[in-house]
Amino acid sequence: MQANDRNITVLYVDDEALARKYFASAIESDYTVLTALSVKGALDVLCATRGAVDILVTDYRMPGENGSELLRQVREEYPHIVPIVLTAYAEKDVLLDTVNRGEAFRILEKPLQREQVRAALREASVRGRARIARMQKMDAIGETLAFLAHELNTPLAAISNFARGMRRRAPGEISAQDLGEVSAAIQDNARYCMSMLAAFVESLRLANAATPCAAAGPGASASQQVATLLDTYPLTKAQRASILVEVKEDFDISALPNCVSLVLSSILSNAMRALADHHAPQLRFTISATPEPRILICDNGPGIPAEILERLLIDPVSGHAANGGNGWGLIFCNRVMQSFGGSVTVTSDPGKSTVIALNFPALKKD
């Protein structure tokens, strides 16, 4: 048994009371065991536990019903669960068909042998962990795509508006200065879109080598991440001059470094929008490692209203509605940080400042 198998929950479904008792006594020292005596009872257990079951072990033929309906519903409603089918009947063709349809992972014949059951559960545990990892990876990719759609919408809309505005103007109305300014604005927006897409492609490459919640690939220090961001983000000279970086104590970022760079880029983009009309904008990155590693991003913009602030990391609300966006940015940022044990916190003093903290897990001591 692996060390974390004790956290695995097995649901055993059988109409025979002695069979349920024998199964539980055989494995309950290593697994959390739940039992049910019918298909309806099993579905009730799954509903009551909100699907917090890892492995389903079910008898195929029970009075008035069989396990096929249970297997079908589990596959549709609880795809993370690994099902094992038990039978005392010579229905190999029927049962093998459930395996071929992906409804069952393994078939075991009654009477059960203790070591046979334990071996099947070990294999199912490995399969379950791999299945959950794949689902988490797909969820992470889906959330990242939603974030990219949100993040790229504004610069792409700006490019479209610039082009439409220029097309509507008569040739004689377009001065060289106007053309130069529009061209520069389009270039800056296009560079930002390309940098975001490049970071996304790299994060996918790293995700293929590790689960979304695991450390992925070589990292960089927090100060290096911030420096790279400021070097690659399309800032004007005035914007770059308004940004300060204070490194109190540097620390390494080894978990999902490319996704962290997306987070930093998103927060910088939000701050630049918030400061766009400020007569004396200021943005400060503060990096510290004690008491816990974190990166603070503080701007002296208009702040975020209290009614939006309290929902900012939960619901798709936007703190910059006037500048476009649907509010998915910080939700994505928080989920990225949470995936490796960190978090995002936001505080704001309307009319004065906003502080966003990227909180990283405590550093491991040698």
Tab-separated table of C-alpha atoms in Angstrom:
chain	number	residue	atom	x	y	z
A	1	MET	CA	0.000	0.000	0.000
A	2	GLN	CA	1.241	3.471	-0.793
A	3	ALA	CA	1.338	6.019	2.009
A	4	ASN	CA	-1.509	8.088	0.623
A	5	ASP	CA	-3.855	5.125	-0.002
A	6	ARG	CA	-5.337	5.732	3.453
A	7	ASN	CA	-6.947	8.817	1.976
A	8	ILE	CA	-8.725	6.789	-0.719
A	9	THR	CA	-12.432	6.036	-0.288
A	10	VAL	CA	-13.917	2.799	-1.657
A	11	LEU	CA	-17.676	2.301	-2.108
A	12	TYR	CA	-18.678	-1.393	-2.047
A	13	VAL	CA	-22.128	-2.320	-3.396
A	14	ASP	CA	-23.575	-5.788	-2.733
A	15	ASP	CA	-26.993	-7.020	-1.613
A	16	GLU	CA	-25.404	-9.699	0.582
A	17	ALA	CA	-24.723	-8.457	4.117
A	18	LEU	CA	-21.969	-11.045	4.768
A	19	ALA	CA	-20.189	-10.056	1.549
A	20	ARG	CA	-20.224	-6.392	2.587
A	21	LYS	CA	-18.900	-7.271	6.039
A	22	TYR	CA	-16.113	-9.489	4.618
A	23	PHE	CA	-15.020	-6.855	2.092
A	24	ALA	CA	-14.876	-4.086	4.691
A	25	SER	CA	-12.889	-6.189	7.147
A	26	ALA	CA	-10.422	-7.149	4.410
A	27	ILE	CA	-9.400	-3.597	3.440
A	28	GLU	CA	-10.620	-1.106	6.059
A	29	SER	CA	-7.182	-0.934	7.666
A	30	ASP	CA	-5.852	0.602	4.443
A	31	TYR	CA	-8.828	2.421	2.922
A	32	THR	CA	-11.936	4.321	3.955
A	33	VAL	CA	-14.822	1.958	3.170
A	34	LEU	CA	-18.449	2.874	2.463
A	35	THR	CA	-21.095	0.239	1.651
A	36	ALA	CA	-24.496	0.078	-0.024
A	37	LEU	CA	-26.877	-2.834	-0.704
A	38	SER	CA	-28.418	-1.600	-3.967
A	39	VAL	CA	-27.933	0.652	-6.962
A	40	LYS	CA	-30.238	3.248	-5.437
A	41	GLY	CA	-28.360	3.028	-2.137
A	42	ALA	CA	-25.041	3.526	-3.947
A	43	LEU	CA	-26.336	6.582	-5.800
A	44	ASP	CA	-27.634	7.972	-2.505
A	45	VAL	CA	-24.176	7.545	-0.953
A	46	LEU	CA	-22.521	9.263	-3.912
A	47	CYS	CA	-24.987	12.135	-3.692
A	48	ALA	CA	-24.581	12.483	0.094
A	49	THR	CA	-20.775	12.512	-0.159
A	50	ARG	CA	-20.843	14.801	-3.224
A	51	GLY	CA	-18.926	12.208	-5.175
A	52	ALA	CA	-16.083	11.996	-2.641
A	53	VAL	CA	-15.448	8.367	-3.632
A	54	ASP	CA	-12.344	7.214	-5.482
A	55	ILE	CA	-13.121	3.562	-6.304
A	56	LEU	CA	-16.449	1.819	-6.838
A	57	VAL	CA	-16.613	-1.954	-6.332
A	58	THR	CA	-20.046	-3.282	-7.285
A	59	ASP	CA	-21.733	-6.645	-7.694
A	60	TYR	CA	-23.057	-6.923	-11.239
A	61	ARG	CA	-26.254	-8.854	-10.571
A	62	MET	CA	-28.511	-7.911	-7.671
A	63	PRO	CA	-32.236	-8.630	-7.062
A	64	GLY	CA	-34.387	-6.520	-9.376
A	65	GLU	CA	-31.471	-4.600	-10.894
A	66	ASN	CA	-27.901	-4.982	-12.133
A	67	GLY	CA	-24.734	-2.957	-11.958
A	68	SER	CA	-24.876	-1.718	-15.551
A	69	GLU	CA	-27.168	1.191	-14.672
A	70	LEU	CA	-24.930	2.159	-11.763
A	71	LEU	CA	-21.844	2.002	-13.967
A	72	ARG	CA	-23.522	4.182	-16.605
A	73	GLN	CA	-24.509	6.873	-14.107
A	74	VAL	CA	-21.104	6.855	-12.444
A	75	ARG	CA	-19.384	7.295	-15.798
A	76	GLU	CA	-21.643	10.259	-16.662
A	77	GLU	CA	-21.844	12.010	-13.284
A	78	TYR	CA	-18.638	10.991	-11.473
A	79	PRO	CA	-15.992	10.405	-14.167
A	80	HIS	CA	-13.139	10.505	-11.626
A	81	ILE	CA	-14.334	7.263	-9.953
A	82	VAL	CA	-12.613	4.018	-11.018
A	83	PRO	CA	-15.173	1.159	-11.180
A	84	ILE	CA	-14.505	-2.535	-10.486
A	85	VAL	CA	-17.225	-5.121	-11.244
A	86	LEU	CA	-17.825	-8.329	-9.278
A	87	THR	CA	-19.605	-11.392	-10.658
A	88	ALA	CA	-20.330	-14.978	-9.693
A	89	TYR	CA	-21.837	-15.747	-13.093
A	90	ALA	CA	-20.412	-16.889	-16.415
A	91	GLU	CA	-21.377	-13.703	-18.234
A	92	LYS	CA	-17.966	-12.918	-19.589
A	93	ASP	CA	-19.179	-11.404	-22.865
A	94	VAL	CA	-21.554	-8.984	-21.140
A	95	LEU	CA	-19.006	-7.954	-18.543
A	96	LEU	CA	-16.159	-7.612	-21.030
A	97	ASP	CA	-18.409	-5.273	-22.981
A	98	THR	CA	-18.601	-2.988	-19.935
A	99	VAL	CA	-14.798	-2.873	-19.930
A	100	ASN	CA	-14.664	-2.142	-23.655
A	101	ARG	CA	-17.157	0.709	-23.214
A	102	GLY	CA	-14.972	2.174	-20.500
A	103	GLU	CA	-17.591	1.574	-17.798
A	104	ALA	CA	-15.445	-0.845	-15.783
A	105	PHE	CA	-11.742	-0.896	-15.007
A	106	ARG	CA	-11.492	-4.507	-13.835
A	107	ILE	CA	-13.679	-7.623	-13.411
A	108	LEU	CA	-13.295	-9.795	-10.309
A	109	GLU	CA	-14.982	-13.164	-9.826
A	110	LYS	CA	-16.605	-14.263	-6.593
A	111	PRO	CA	-15.718	-15.654	-4.164
A	112	LEU	CA	-13.198	-12.873	-3.639
A	113	GLN	CA	-9.637	-13.556	-2.589
A	114	ARG	CA	-8.142	-11.024	-0.190
A	115	GLU	CA	-4.873	-10.535	-2.112
A	116	GLN	CA	-6.720	-10.363	-5.413
A	117	VAL	CA	-8.897	-7.561	-4.058
A	118	ARG	CA	-5.929	-5.684	-2.613
A	119	ALA	CA	-3.992	-5.923	-5.895
A	120	ALA	CA	-6.992	-4.646	-7.879
A	121	LEU	CA	-7.470	-1.725	-5.494
A	122	ARG	CA	-3.802	-0.763	-5.740
A	123	GLU	CA	-4.036	-0.689	-9.533
A	124	ALA	CA	-7.320	1.237	-9.377
A	125	SER	CA	-5.720	3.770	-7.017
A	126	VAL	CA	-2.940	4.447	-9.524
A	127	ARG	CA	-5.485	4.740	-12.334
A	128	GLY	CA	-7.616	7.101	-10.242
A	129	ARG	CA	-4.729	9.419	-9.443
A	130	ALA	CA	-3.783	9.572	-13.124
A	131	ARG	CA	-7.410	10.230	-14.099
A	132	ILE	CA	-7.760	13.071	-11.591
A	133	ALA	CA	-4.451	14.550	-12.740
A	134	ARG	CA	-5.696	14.578	-16.353
A	135	MET	CA	-8.975	16.195	-15.306
A	136	GLN	CA	-7.114	18.836	-13.290
A	137	LYS	CA	-4.853	19.507	-16.252
A	138	MET	CA	-7.825	19.971	-18.573
A	139	ASP	CA	-9.523	22.236	-16.019
A	140	ALA	CA	-6.346	24.301	-15.750
A	141	ILE	CA	-6.096	24.583	-19.550
A	142	GLY	CA	-9.759	25.566	-19.780
A	143	GLU	CA	-9.357	28.249	-17.125
A	144	THR	CA	-6.199	29.499	-18.827
A	145	LEU	CA	-8.019	29.759	-22.144
A	146	ALA	CA	-10.822	31.718	-20.451
A	147	PHE	CA	-8.199	34.004	-18.933
A	148	LEU	CA	-6.487	34.518	-22.293
A	149	ALA	CA	-9.810	35.305	-23.965
A	150	HIS	CA	-10.382	37.921	-21.248
A	151	GLU	CA	-6.854	39.296	-21.295
A	152	LEU	CA	-6.474	39.532	-25.069
A	153	ASN	CA	-9.923	40.947	-25.701
A	154	THR	CA	-9.002	44.534	-24.768
A	155	PRO	CA	-5.805	44.916	-26.861
A	156	LEU	CA	-7.361	43.152	-29.862
A	157	ALA	CA	-10.435	45.399	-29.613
A	158	ALA	CA	-8.107	48.417	-29.438
A	159	ILE	CA	-6.314	47.298	-32.616
A	160	SER	CA	-9.670	46.873	-34.348
A	161	ASN	CA	-10.864	50.300	-33.206
A	162	PHE	CA	-7.637	51.965	-34.364
A	163	ALA	CA	-7.943	50.366	-37.793
A	164	ARG	CA	-11.634	51.233	-38.080
A	165	GLY	CA	-10.986	54.842	-37.048
A	166	MET	CA	-8.214	55.257	-39.609
A	167	ARG	CA	-10.350	53.735	-42.357
A	168	ARG	CA	-13.164	56.222	-41.692
A	169	ARG	CA	-10.906	59.241	-41.999
A	170	ALA	CA	-10.286	60.815	-45.360
A	171	PRO	CA	-6.712	60.458	-46.690
A	172	GLY	CA	-6.030	64.163	-46.317
A	173	GLU	CA	-7.074	64.137	-42.658
A	174	ILE	CA	-4.366	61.668	-41.591
A	175	SER	CA	-1.154	63.401	-40.578
A	176	ALA	CA	2.191	61.655	-40.294
A	177	GLN	CA	2.093	62.238	-36.539
A	178	ASP	CA	-1.370	60.644	-36.246
A	179	LEU	CA	-0.248	57.715	-38.339
A	180	GLY	CA	2.870	57.250	-36.216
A	181	GLU	CA	0.922	57.345	-32.955
A	182	VAL	CA	-1.664	54.847	-34.166
A	183	SER	CA	1.043	52.585	-35.568
A	184	ALA	CA	2.895	52.623	-32.224
A	185	ALA	CA	-0.302	51.885	-30.304
A	186	ILE	CA	-1.146	48.979	-32.596
A	187	GLN	CA	2.384	47.623	-32.266
A	188	ASP	CA	2.288	47.830	-28.468
A	189	ASN	CA	-1.040	46.019	-28.306
A	190	ALA	CA	0.139	43.366	-30.763
A	191	ARG	CA	3.368	42.823	-28.804
A	192	TYR	CA	1.394	42.334	-25.628
A	193	CYS	CA	-0.883	39.762	-27.298
A	194	MET	CA	2.107	37.858	-28.672
A	195	SER	CA	3.916	37.858	-25.321
A	196	MET	CA	0.815	36.477	-23.568
A	197	LEU	CA	0.386	33.732	-26.169
A	198	ALA	CA	4.079	32.808	-25.974
A	199	ALA	CA	3.831	32.484	-22.183
A	200	PHE	CA	0.700	30.352	-22.562
A	201	VAL	CA	2.389	27.982	-25.033
A	202	GLU	CA	5.318	27.586	-22.642
A	203	SER	CA	2.982	26.903	-19.714
A	204	LEU	CA	1.287	24.163	-21.774
A	205	ARG	CA	4.665	22.597	-22.529
A	206	LEU	CA	5.449	22.493	-18.829
A	207	ALA	CA	1.972	21.168	-18.011
A	208	ASN	CA	2.614	18.185	-20.298
A	209	ALA	CA	5.512	17.222	-18.058
A	210	ALA	CA	3.723	17.688	-14.730
A	211	THR	CA	0.266	17.956	-13.202
A	212	PRO	CA	-1.176	21.476	-12.778
A	213	CYS	CA	-0.617	21.404	-9.032
A	214	ALA	CA	2.983	20.209	-9.124
A	215	ALA	CA	6.274	21.978	-9.580
A	216	ALA	CA	6.983	22.247	-13.271
A	217	GLY	CA	10.359	22.708	-14.795
A	218	PRO	CA	13.165	25.033	-13.787
A	219	GLY	CA	12.060	28.166	-11.976
A	220	ALA	CA	13.451	31.626	-11.475
A	221	SER	CA	13.726	33.946	-8.537
A	222	ALA	CA	10.923	36.382	-7.823
A	223	SER	CA	13.124	39.350	-8.742
A	224	GLN	CA	14.054	37.701	-12.056
A	225	GLN	CA	10.375	37.100	-12.834
A	226	VAL	CA	9.549	40.751	-12.207
A	227	ALA	CA	12.596	41.986	-14.148
A	228	THR	CA	11.700	39.799	-17.141
A	229	LEU	CA	8.128	41.057	-17.004
A	230	LEU	CA	9.195	44.701	-17.076
A	231	ASP	CA	11.666	44.022	-19.893
A	232	THR	CA	9.116	42.293	-22.133
A	233	TYR	CA	5.873	44.121	-21.317
A	234	PRO	CA	5.114	46.897	-23.855
A	235	LEU	CA	5.582	49.879	-21.527
A	236	THR	CA	6.145	53.444	-22.635
A	237	LYS	CA	9.132	55.300	-21.183
A	238	ALA	CA	6.817	57.254	-18.894
A	239	GLN	CA	5.091	54.088	-17.681
A	240	ARG	CA	8.422	52.357	-17.013
A	241	ALA	CA	9.658	55.385	-15.092
A	242	SER	CA	6.608	55.195	-12.825
A	243	ILE	CA	7.379	51.607	-11.759
A	244	LEU	CA	9.664	50.858	-8.813
A	245	VAL	CA	10.958	47.484	-7.656
A	246	GLU	CA	12.052	46.880	-4.075
A	247	VAL	CA	13.702	43.563	-3.223
A	248	LYS	CA	13.830	43.027	0.523
A	249	GLU	CA	14.523	39.290	0.339
A	250	ASP	CA	14.509	37.336	-2.901
A	251	PHE	CA	13.152	33.775	-3.205
A	252	ASP	CA	12.847	31.100	-5.881
A	253	ILE	CA	9.623	30.403	-7.790
A	254	SER	CA	9.781	26.754	-8.857
A	255	ALA	CA	6.073	25.872	-9.090
A	256	LEU	CA	4.526	26.750	-12.477
A	257	PRO	CA	6.891	29.663	-13.156
A	258	ASN	CA	5.374	30.382	-16.567
A	259	CYS	CA	1.850	30.496	-15.166
A	260	VAL	CA	3.135	32.843	-12.455
A	261	SER	CA	4.497	35.067	-15.227
A	262	LEU	CA	0.988	35.126	-16.737
A	263	VAL	CA	-0.373	36.156	-13.340
A	264	LEU	CA	2.162	38.980	-13.029
A	265	SER	CA	1.452	40.130	-16.568
A	266	SER	CA	-2.303	40.197	-15.924
A	267	ILE	CA	-1.902	42.217	-12.728
A	268	LEU	CA	0.478	44.666	-14.413
A	269	SER	CA	-2.026	45.095	-17.250
A	270	ASN	CA	-4.826	45.852	-14.760
A	271	ALA	CA	-2.620	48.358	-12.942
A	272	MET	CA	-1.678	50.149	-16.162
A	273	ARG	CA	-5.348	50.511	-17.061
A	274	ALA	CA	-6.146	51.815	-13.583
A	275	LEU	CA	-3.343	54.406	-13.794
A	276	ALA	CA	-4.012	55.494	-17.369
A	277	ASP	CA	-5.563	58.836	-16.428
A	278	HIS	CA	-3.552	59.528	-13.264
A	279	HIS	CA	-1.477	62.725	-13.359
A	280	ALA	CA	1.335	61.170	-11.288
A	281	PRO	CA	1.049	57.366	-11.528
A	282	GLN	CA	3.121	55.117	-9.271
A	283	LEU	CA	3.407	51.338	-9.219
A	284	ARG	CA	5.648	49.440	-6.806
A	285	PHE	CA	6.679	45.768	-6.754
A	286	THR	CA	7.902	44.674	-3.306
A	287	ILE	CA	9.525	41.249	-2.941
A	288	SER	CA	10.048	39.674	0.483
A	289	ALA	CA	10.622	36.174	1.857
A	290	THR	CA	9.669	36.624	5.522
A	291	PRO	CA	7.495	35.842	7.310
A	292	GLU	CA	6.320	34.155	4.100
A	293	PRO	CA	7.409	34.676	0.492
A	294	ARG	CA	5.257	37.116	-1.405
A	295	ILE	CA	5.184	39.752	-4.121
A	296	LEU	CA	3.222	42.920	-3.409
A	297	ILE	CA	1.994	45.064	-6.313
A	298	CYS	CA	0.792	48.468	-5.106
A	299	ASP	CA	-0.587	51.263	-7.301
A	300	ASN	CA	-1.889	54.727	-6.447
A	301	GLY	CA	-4.834	54.440	-8.806
A	302	PRO	CA	-8.533	55.023	-8.160
A	303	GLY	CA	-8.935	51.910	-6.040
A	304	ILE	CA	-11.720	49.333	-6.139
A	305	PRO	CA	-15.209	49.939	-4.704
A	306	ALA	CA	-16.003	47.829	-1.630
A	307	GLU	CA	-18.955	46.067	-3.284
A	308	ILE	CA	-16.688	44.841	-6.085
A	309	LEU	CA	-13.684	44.121	-3.862
A	310	GLU	CA	-15.540	41.598	-1.707
A	311	ARG	CA	-16.487	39.560	-4.789
A	312	LEU	CA	-13.376	40.102	-6.877
A	313	LEU	CA	-11.774	36.666	-6.329
A	314	ILE	CA	-15.066	34.745	-6.359
A	315	ASP	CA	-17.384	36.099	-9.066
A	316	PRO	CA	-16.537	37.374	-12.562
A	317	VAL	CA	-16.850	41.045	-11.661
A	318	SER	CA	-14.478	43.654	-13.014
A	319	GLY	CA	-12.706	46.389	-11.124
A	320	HIS	CA	-12.107	48.166	-14.424
A	321	ALA	CA	-15.460	47.821	-16.153
A	322	ALA	CA	-15.048	51.115	-17.970
A	323	ASN	CA	-11.957	49.773	-19.725
A	324	GLY	CA	-13.501	46.468	-20.803
A	325	GLY	CA	-12.970	42.984	-19.420
A	326	ASN	CA	-15.340	40.561	-17.735
A	327	GLY	CA	-13.587	40.095	-14.402
A	328	TRP	CA	-12.110	36.623	-14.990
A	329	GLY	CA	-8.497	37.844	-14.651
A	330	LEU	CA	-8.058	37.792	-10.867
A	331	ILE	CA	-10.134	34.614	-10.536
A	332	PHE	CA	-7.666	32.888	-12.854
A	333	CYS	CA	-4.714	34.411	-11.011
A	334	ASN	CA	-6.009	33.154	-7.682
A	335	ARG	CA	-6.610	29.647	-9.051
A	336	VAL	CA	-3.091	29.487	-10.446
A	337	MET	CA	-1.662	30.487	-7.055
A	338	GLN	CA	-3.932	28.085	-5.165
A	339	SER	CA	-2.896	25.186	-7.419
A	340	PHE	CA	0.501	25.028	-5.687
A	341	GLY	CA	-0.532	26.173	-2.206
A	342	GLY	CA	-0.409	29.954	-2.625
A	343	SER	CA	-3.097	32.615	-2.866
A	344	VAL	CA	-3.978	36.108	-4.031
A	345	THR	CA	-5.235	38.782	-1.636
A	346	VAL	CA	-6.484	42.227	-2.606
A	347	THR	CA	-6.858	45.312	-0.426
A	348	SER	CA	-7.928	48.714	-1.643
A	349	ASP	CA	-8.475	52.234	-0.370
A	350	PRO	CA	-10.891	53.793	-2.879
A	351	GLY	CA	-9.497	56.966	-4.320
A	352	LYS	CA	-5.967	56.275	-3.061
A	353	SER	CA	-4.459	52.834	-3.729
A	354	THR	CA	-4.809	49.119	-4.420
A	355	VAL	CA	-2.469	46.410	-3.146
A	356	ILE	CA	-2.421	42.925	-4.665
A	357	ALA	CA	-0.397	40.288	-2.832
A	358	LEU	CA	0.836	37.089	-4.458
A	359	ASN	CA	1.364	34.791	-1.487
A	360	PHE	CA	3.628	31.795	-2.089
A	361	PRO	CA	3.981	28.643	0.058
A	362	ALA	CA	6.458	28.812	2.915
A	363	LEU	CA	10.012	28.039	1.865
A	364	LYS	CA	11.265	24.565	2.727
A	365	LYS	CA	14.226	24.573	5.082
A	366	ASP	CA	17.230	22.398	4.364
